[in-house]
PDB file of C-alpha atoms in Angstrom:
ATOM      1  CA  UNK A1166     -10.633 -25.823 -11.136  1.00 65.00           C
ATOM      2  CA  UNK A1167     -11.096 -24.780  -7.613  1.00 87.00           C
ATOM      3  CA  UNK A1168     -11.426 -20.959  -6.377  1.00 91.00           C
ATOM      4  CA  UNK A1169      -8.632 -18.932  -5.764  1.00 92.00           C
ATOM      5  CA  UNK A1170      -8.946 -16.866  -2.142  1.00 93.00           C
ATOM      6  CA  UNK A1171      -5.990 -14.279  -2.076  1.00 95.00           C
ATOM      7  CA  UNK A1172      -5.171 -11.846   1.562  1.00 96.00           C
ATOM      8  CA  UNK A1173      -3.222  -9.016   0.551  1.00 97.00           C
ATOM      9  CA  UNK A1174      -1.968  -6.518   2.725  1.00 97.00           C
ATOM     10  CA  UNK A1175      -2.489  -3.469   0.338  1.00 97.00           C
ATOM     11  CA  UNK A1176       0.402  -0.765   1.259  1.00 96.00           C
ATOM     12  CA  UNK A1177      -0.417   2.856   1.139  1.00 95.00           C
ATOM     13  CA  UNK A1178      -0.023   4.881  -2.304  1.00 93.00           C
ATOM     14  CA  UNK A1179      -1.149   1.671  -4.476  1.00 93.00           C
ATOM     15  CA  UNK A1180      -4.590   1.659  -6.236  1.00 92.00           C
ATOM     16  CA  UNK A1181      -6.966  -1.454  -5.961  1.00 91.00           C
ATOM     17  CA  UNK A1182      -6.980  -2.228  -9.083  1.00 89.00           C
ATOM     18  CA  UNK A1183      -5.383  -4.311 -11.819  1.00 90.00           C
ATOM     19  CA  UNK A1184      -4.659  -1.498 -14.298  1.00 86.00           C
ATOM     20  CA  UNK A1185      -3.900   2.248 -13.915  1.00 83.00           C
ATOM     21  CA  UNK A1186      -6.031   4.370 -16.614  1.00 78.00           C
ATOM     22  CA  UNK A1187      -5.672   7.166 -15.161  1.00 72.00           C
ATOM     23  CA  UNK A1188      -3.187   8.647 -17.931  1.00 70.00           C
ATOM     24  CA  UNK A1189      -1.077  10.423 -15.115  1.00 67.00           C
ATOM     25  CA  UNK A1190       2.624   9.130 -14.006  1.00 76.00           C
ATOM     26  CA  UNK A1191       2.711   5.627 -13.235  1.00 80.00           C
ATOM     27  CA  UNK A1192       1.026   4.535 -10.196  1.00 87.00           C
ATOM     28  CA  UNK A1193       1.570   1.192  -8.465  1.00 91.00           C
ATOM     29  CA  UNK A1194      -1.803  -1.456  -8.764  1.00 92.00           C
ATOM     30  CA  UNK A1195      -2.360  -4.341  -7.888  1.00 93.00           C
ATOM     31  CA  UNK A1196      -0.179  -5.950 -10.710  1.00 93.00           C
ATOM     32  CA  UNK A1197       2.780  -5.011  -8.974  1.00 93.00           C
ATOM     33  CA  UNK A1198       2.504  -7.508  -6.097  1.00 95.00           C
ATOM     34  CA  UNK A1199       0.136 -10.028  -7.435  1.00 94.00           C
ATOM     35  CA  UNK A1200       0.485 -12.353 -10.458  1.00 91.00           C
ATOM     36  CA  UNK A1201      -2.445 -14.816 -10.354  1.00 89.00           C
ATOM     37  CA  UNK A1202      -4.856 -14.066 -13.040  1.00 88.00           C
ATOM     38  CA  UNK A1203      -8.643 -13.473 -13.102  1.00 90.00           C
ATOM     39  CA  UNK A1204      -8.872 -12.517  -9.488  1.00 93.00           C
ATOM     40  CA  UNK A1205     -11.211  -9.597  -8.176  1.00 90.00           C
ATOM     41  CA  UNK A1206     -10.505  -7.388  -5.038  1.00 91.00           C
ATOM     42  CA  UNK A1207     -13.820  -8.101  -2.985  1.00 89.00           C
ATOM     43  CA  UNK A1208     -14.578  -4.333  -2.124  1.00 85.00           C
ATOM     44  CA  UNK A1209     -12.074  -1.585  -2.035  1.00 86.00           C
ATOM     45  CA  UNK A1210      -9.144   0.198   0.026  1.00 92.00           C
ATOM     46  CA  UNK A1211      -8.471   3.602  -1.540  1.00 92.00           C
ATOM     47  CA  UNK A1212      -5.096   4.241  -2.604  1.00 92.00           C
ATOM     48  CA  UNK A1213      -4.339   6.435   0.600  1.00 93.00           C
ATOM     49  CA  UNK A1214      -5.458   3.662   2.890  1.00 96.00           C
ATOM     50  CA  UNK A1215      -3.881   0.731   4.080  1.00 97.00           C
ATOM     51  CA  UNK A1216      -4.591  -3.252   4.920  1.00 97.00           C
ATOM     52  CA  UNK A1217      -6.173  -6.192   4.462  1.00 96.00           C
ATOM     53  CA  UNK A1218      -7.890  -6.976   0.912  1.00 95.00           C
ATOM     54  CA  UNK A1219      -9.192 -10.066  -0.040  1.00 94.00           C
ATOM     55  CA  UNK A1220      -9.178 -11.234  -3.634  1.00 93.00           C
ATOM     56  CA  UNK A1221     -11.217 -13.946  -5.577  1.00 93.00           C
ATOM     57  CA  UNK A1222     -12.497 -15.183  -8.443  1.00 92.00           C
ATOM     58  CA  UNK A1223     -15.289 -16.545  -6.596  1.00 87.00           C
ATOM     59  CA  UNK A1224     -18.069 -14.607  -8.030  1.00 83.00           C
ATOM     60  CA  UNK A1225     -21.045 -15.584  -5.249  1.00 83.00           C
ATOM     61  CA  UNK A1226     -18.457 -14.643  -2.559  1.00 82.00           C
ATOM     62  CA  UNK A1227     -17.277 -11.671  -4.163  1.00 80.00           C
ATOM     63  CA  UNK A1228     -21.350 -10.949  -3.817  1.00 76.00           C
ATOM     64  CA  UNK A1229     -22.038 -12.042  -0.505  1.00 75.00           C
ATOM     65  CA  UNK A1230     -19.179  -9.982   1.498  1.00 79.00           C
ATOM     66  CA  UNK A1231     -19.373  -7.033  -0.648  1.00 76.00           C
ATOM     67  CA  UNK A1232     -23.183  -6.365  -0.722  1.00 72.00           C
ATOM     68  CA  UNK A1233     -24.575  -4.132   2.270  1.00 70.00           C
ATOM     69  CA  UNK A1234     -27.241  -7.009   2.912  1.00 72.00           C
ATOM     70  CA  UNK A1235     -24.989  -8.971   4.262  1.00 73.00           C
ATOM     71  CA  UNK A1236     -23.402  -7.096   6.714  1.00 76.00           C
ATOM     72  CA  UNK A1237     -20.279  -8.271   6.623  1.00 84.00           C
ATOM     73  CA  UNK A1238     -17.929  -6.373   9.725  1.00 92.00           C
ATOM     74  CA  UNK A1239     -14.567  -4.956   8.473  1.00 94.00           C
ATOM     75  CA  UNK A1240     -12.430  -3.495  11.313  1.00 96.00           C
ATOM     76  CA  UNK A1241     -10.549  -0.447  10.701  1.00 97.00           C
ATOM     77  CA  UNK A1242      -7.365   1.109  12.857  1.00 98.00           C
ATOM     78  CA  UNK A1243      -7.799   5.194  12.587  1.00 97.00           C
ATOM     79  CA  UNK A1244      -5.366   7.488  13.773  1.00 97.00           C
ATOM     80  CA  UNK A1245      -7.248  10.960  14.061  1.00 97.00           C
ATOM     81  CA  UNK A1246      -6.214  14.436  14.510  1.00 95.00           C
ATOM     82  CA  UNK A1247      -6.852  15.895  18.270  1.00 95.00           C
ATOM     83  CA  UNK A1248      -8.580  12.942  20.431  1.00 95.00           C
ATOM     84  CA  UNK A1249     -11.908  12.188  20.448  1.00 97.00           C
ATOM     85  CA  UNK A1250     -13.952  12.503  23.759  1.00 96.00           C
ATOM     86  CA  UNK A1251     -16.859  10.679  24.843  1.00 96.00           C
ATOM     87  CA  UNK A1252     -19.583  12.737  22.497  1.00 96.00           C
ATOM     88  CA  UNK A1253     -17.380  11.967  19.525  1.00 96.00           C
ATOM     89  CA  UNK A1254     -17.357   8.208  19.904  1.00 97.00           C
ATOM     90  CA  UNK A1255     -21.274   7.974  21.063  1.00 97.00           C
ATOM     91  CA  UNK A1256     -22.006   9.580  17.843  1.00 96.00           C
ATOM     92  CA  UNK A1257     -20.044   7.390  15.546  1.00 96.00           C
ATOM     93  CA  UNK A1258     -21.251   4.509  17.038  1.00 97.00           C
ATOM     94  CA  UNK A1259     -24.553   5.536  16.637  1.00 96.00           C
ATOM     95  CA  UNK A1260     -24.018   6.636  13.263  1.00 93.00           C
ATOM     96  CA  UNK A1261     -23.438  10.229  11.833  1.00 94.00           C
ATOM     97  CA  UNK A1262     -24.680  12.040   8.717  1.00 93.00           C
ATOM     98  CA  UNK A1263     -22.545  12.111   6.104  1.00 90.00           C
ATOM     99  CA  UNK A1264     -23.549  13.664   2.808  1.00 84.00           C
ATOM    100  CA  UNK A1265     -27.241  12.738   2.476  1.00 86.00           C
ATOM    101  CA  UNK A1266     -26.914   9.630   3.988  1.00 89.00           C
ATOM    102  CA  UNK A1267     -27.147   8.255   7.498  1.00 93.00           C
ATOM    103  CA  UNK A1268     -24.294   5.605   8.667  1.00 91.00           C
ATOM    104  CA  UNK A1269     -25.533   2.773  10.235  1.00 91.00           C
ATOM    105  CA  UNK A1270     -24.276   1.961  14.356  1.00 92.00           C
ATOM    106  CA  UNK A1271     -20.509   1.033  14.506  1.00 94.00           C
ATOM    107  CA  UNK A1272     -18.334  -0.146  17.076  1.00 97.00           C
ATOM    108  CA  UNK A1273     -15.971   2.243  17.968  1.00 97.00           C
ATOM    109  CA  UNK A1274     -13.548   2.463  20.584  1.00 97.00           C
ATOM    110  CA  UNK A1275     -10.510   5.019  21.676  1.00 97.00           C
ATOM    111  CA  UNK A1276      -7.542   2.803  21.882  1.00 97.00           C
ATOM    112  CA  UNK A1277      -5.446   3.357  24.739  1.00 95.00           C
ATOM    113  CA  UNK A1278      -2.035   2.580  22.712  1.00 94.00           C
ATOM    114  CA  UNK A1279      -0.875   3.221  19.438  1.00 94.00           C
ATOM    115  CA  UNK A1280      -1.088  -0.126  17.478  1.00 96.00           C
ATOM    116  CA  UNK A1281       2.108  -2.217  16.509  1.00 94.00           C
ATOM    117  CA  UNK A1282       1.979  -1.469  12.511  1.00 94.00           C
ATOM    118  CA  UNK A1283       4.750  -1.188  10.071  1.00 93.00           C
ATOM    119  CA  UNK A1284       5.787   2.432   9.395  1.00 91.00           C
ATOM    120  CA  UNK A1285       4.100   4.157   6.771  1.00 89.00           C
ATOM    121  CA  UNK A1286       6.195   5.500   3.561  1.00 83.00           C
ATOM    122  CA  UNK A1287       5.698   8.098   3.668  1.00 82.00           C
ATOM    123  CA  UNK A1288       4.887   8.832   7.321  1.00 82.00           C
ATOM    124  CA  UNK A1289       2.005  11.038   8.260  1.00 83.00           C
ATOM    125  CA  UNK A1290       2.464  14.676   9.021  1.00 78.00           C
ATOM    126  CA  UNK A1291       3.181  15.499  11.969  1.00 75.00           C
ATOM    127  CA  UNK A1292       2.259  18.954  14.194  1.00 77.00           C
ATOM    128  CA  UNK A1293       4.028  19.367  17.162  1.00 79.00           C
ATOM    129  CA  UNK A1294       1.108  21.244  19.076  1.00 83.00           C
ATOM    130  CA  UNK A1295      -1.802  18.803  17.894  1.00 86.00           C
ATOM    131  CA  UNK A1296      -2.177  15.281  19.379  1.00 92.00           C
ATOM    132  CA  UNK A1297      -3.417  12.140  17.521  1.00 94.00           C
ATOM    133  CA  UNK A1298      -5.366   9.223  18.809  1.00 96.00           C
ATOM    134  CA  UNK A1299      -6.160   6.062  17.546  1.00 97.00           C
ATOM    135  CA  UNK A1300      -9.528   4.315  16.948  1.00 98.00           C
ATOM    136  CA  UNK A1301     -10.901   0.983  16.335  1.00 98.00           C
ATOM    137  CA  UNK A1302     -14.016   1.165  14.338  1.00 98.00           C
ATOM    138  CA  UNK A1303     -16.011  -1.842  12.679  1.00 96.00           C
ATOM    139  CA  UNK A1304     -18.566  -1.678  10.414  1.00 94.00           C
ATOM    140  CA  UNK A1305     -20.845  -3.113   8.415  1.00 90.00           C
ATOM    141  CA  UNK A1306     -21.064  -1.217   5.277  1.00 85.00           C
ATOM    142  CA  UNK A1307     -18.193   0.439   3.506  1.00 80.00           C
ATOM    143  CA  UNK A1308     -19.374   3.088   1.036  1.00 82.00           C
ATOM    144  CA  UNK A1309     -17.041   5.571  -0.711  1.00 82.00           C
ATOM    145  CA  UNK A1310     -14.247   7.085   2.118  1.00 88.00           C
ATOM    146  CA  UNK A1311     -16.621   6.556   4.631  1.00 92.00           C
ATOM    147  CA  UNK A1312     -14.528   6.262   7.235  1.00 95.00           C
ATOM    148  CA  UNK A1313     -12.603   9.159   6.539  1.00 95.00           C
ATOM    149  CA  UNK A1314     -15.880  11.295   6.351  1.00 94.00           C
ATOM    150  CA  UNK A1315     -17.535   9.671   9.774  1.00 95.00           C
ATOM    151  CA  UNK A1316     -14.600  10.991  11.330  1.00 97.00           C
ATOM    152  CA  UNK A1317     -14.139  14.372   9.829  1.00 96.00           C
ATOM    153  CA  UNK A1318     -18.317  14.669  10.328  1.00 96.00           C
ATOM    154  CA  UNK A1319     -17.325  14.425  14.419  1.00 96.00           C
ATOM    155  CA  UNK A1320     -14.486  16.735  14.158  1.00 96.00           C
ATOM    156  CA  UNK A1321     -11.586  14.714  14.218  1.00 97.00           C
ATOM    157  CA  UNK A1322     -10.626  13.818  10.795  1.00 95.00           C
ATOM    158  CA  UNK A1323      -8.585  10.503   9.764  1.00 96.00           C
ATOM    159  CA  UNK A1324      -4.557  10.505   9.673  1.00 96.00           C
ATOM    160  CA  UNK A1325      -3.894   7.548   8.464  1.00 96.00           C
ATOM    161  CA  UNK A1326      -6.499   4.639   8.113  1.00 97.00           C
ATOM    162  CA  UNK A1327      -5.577   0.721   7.932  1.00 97.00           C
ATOM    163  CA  UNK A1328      -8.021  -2.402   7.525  1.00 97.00           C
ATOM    164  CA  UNK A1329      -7.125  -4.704  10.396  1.00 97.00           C
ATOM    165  CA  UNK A1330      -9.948  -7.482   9.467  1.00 95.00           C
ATOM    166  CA  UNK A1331     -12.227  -8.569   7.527  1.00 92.00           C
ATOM    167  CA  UNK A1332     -15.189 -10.544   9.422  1.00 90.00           C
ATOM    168  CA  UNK A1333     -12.687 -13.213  10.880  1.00 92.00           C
ATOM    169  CA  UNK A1334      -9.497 -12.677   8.702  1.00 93.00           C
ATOM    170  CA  UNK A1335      -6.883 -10.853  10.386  1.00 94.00           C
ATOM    171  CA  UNK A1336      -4.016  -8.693   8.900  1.00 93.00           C
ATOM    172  CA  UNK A1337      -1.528 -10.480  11.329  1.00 91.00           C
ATOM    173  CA  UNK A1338       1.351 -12.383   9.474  1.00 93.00           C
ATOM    174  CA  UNK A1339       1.223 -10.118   6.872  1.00 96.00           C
ATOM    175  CA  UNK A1340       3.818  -6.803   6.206  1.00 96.00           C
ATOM    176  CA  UNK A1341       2.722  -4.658   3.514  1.00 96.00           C
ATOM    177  CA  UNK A1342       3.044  -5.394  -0.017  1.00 96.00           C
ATOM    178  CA  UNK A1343       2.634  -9.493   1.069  1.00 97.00           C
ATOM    179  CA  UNK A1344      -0.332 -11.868   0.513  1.00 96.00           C
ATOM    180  CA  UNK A1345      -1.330 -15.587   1.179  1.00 96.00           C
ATOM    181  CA  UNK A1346      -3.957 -18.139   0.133  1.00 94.00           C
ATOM    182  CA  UNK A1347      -7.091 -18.483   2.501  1.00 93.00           C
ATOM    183  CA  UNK A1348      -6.732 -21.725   4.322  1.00 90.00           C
ATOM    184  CA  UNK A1349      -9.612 -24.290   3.763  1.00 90.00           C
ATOM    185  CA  UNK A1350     -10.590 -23.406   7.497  1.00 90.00           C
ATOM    186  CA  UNK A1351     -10.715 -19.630   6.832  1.00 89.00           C
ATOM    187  CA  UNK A1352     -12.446 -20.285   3.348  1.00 86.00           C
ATOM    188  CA  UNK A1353     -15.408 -22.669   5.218  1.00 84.00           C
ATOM    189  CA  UNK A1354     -16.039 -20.052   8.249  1.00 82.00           C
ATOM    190  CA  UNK A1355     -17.543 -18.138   5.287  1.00 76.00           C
TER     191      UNK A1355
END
């Protein structure tokens, strides 16, 4: 039986994951938008981010894009609090500390518009007398909110963070809560 490649575009407020053990109210998974059985979310979005997620049950490529080895890029759209000025971007592409650890380089650039994404439920808060800019940042590791706490480390921390791409899958043709099968092309360029 051949492998089963799944793009999901996770919305905000739902777990990656199949199951919620959690105990509290019900919180939306996984489950709720995808039936196929015995597929795998190949890394993680945290509940309170957004984007593209790709699911398998293709255990060696499940490895391969989710180990730090392999350095697989995943592109991230970051609107931040206040706007970042040249310092702030030099050092996240150069990598920050965050905890005890040391971020590897990153390409990061101040976007000069605000992206064309799909409103946010619910929508970010929003202060009159502080701006917010938008980043594009990709990297090749992902380790637990690390996006979140590169930008916070720089003094501009994240508003609302969506996954744009992963390596060369792209979120477009996708609205939130939808998914599609990898095409044989997409599945080989891997």
């Amino acid at each position: 039986m051949p492998y089963r490649y799944i793009l999901f575009y996770k919305p905000y407020d739902v777990l990656t994951q199949f199951t919620d053990n959690s105990g509290e109210t019900k919180r939306s998974t996984l489950k709720d938008f995808i039936s196929i059985p015995d597929v795998y979310a190949v890394g993680r979005l945290d509940r309170d981010s957004e984007g593209l997620l790709l699911l398998t049950d293709d255990g060696q490529m499940q490895h391969r894009l989710s180990d730090p080895k392999f350095a697989h890029p995943r592109t991230y759209l970051v609107q931040v609090e206040g706007v970042p000025d040249a310092g702030a971007i030099a050092r996240l592409q150069t990598g920050v500390t965050i905890q005890d650890y040391r971020t590897r380089s990153a390409k990061v650039q101040l976007l000069s518009a605000e992206p064309e994404l799909p409103p946010r439920e619910p929508p970010i808060r929003f202060r009159k007398h502080i701006p917010t800019a938008w980043l594009e940042m990709t990297l090749t590791e992902g380790r637990n909110r690390q996006v979140r706490r590169m930008t916070a480390a720089v003094g501009f921390p994240t508003l609302r963070l969506v996954r744009s791409a992963i390596g060369h899958l792209r979120l477009e043709g996708l609205k939130p809560g939808e998914w599609r099968e990898l095409t044989q092309t997409e599945i080989k360029l891997f």
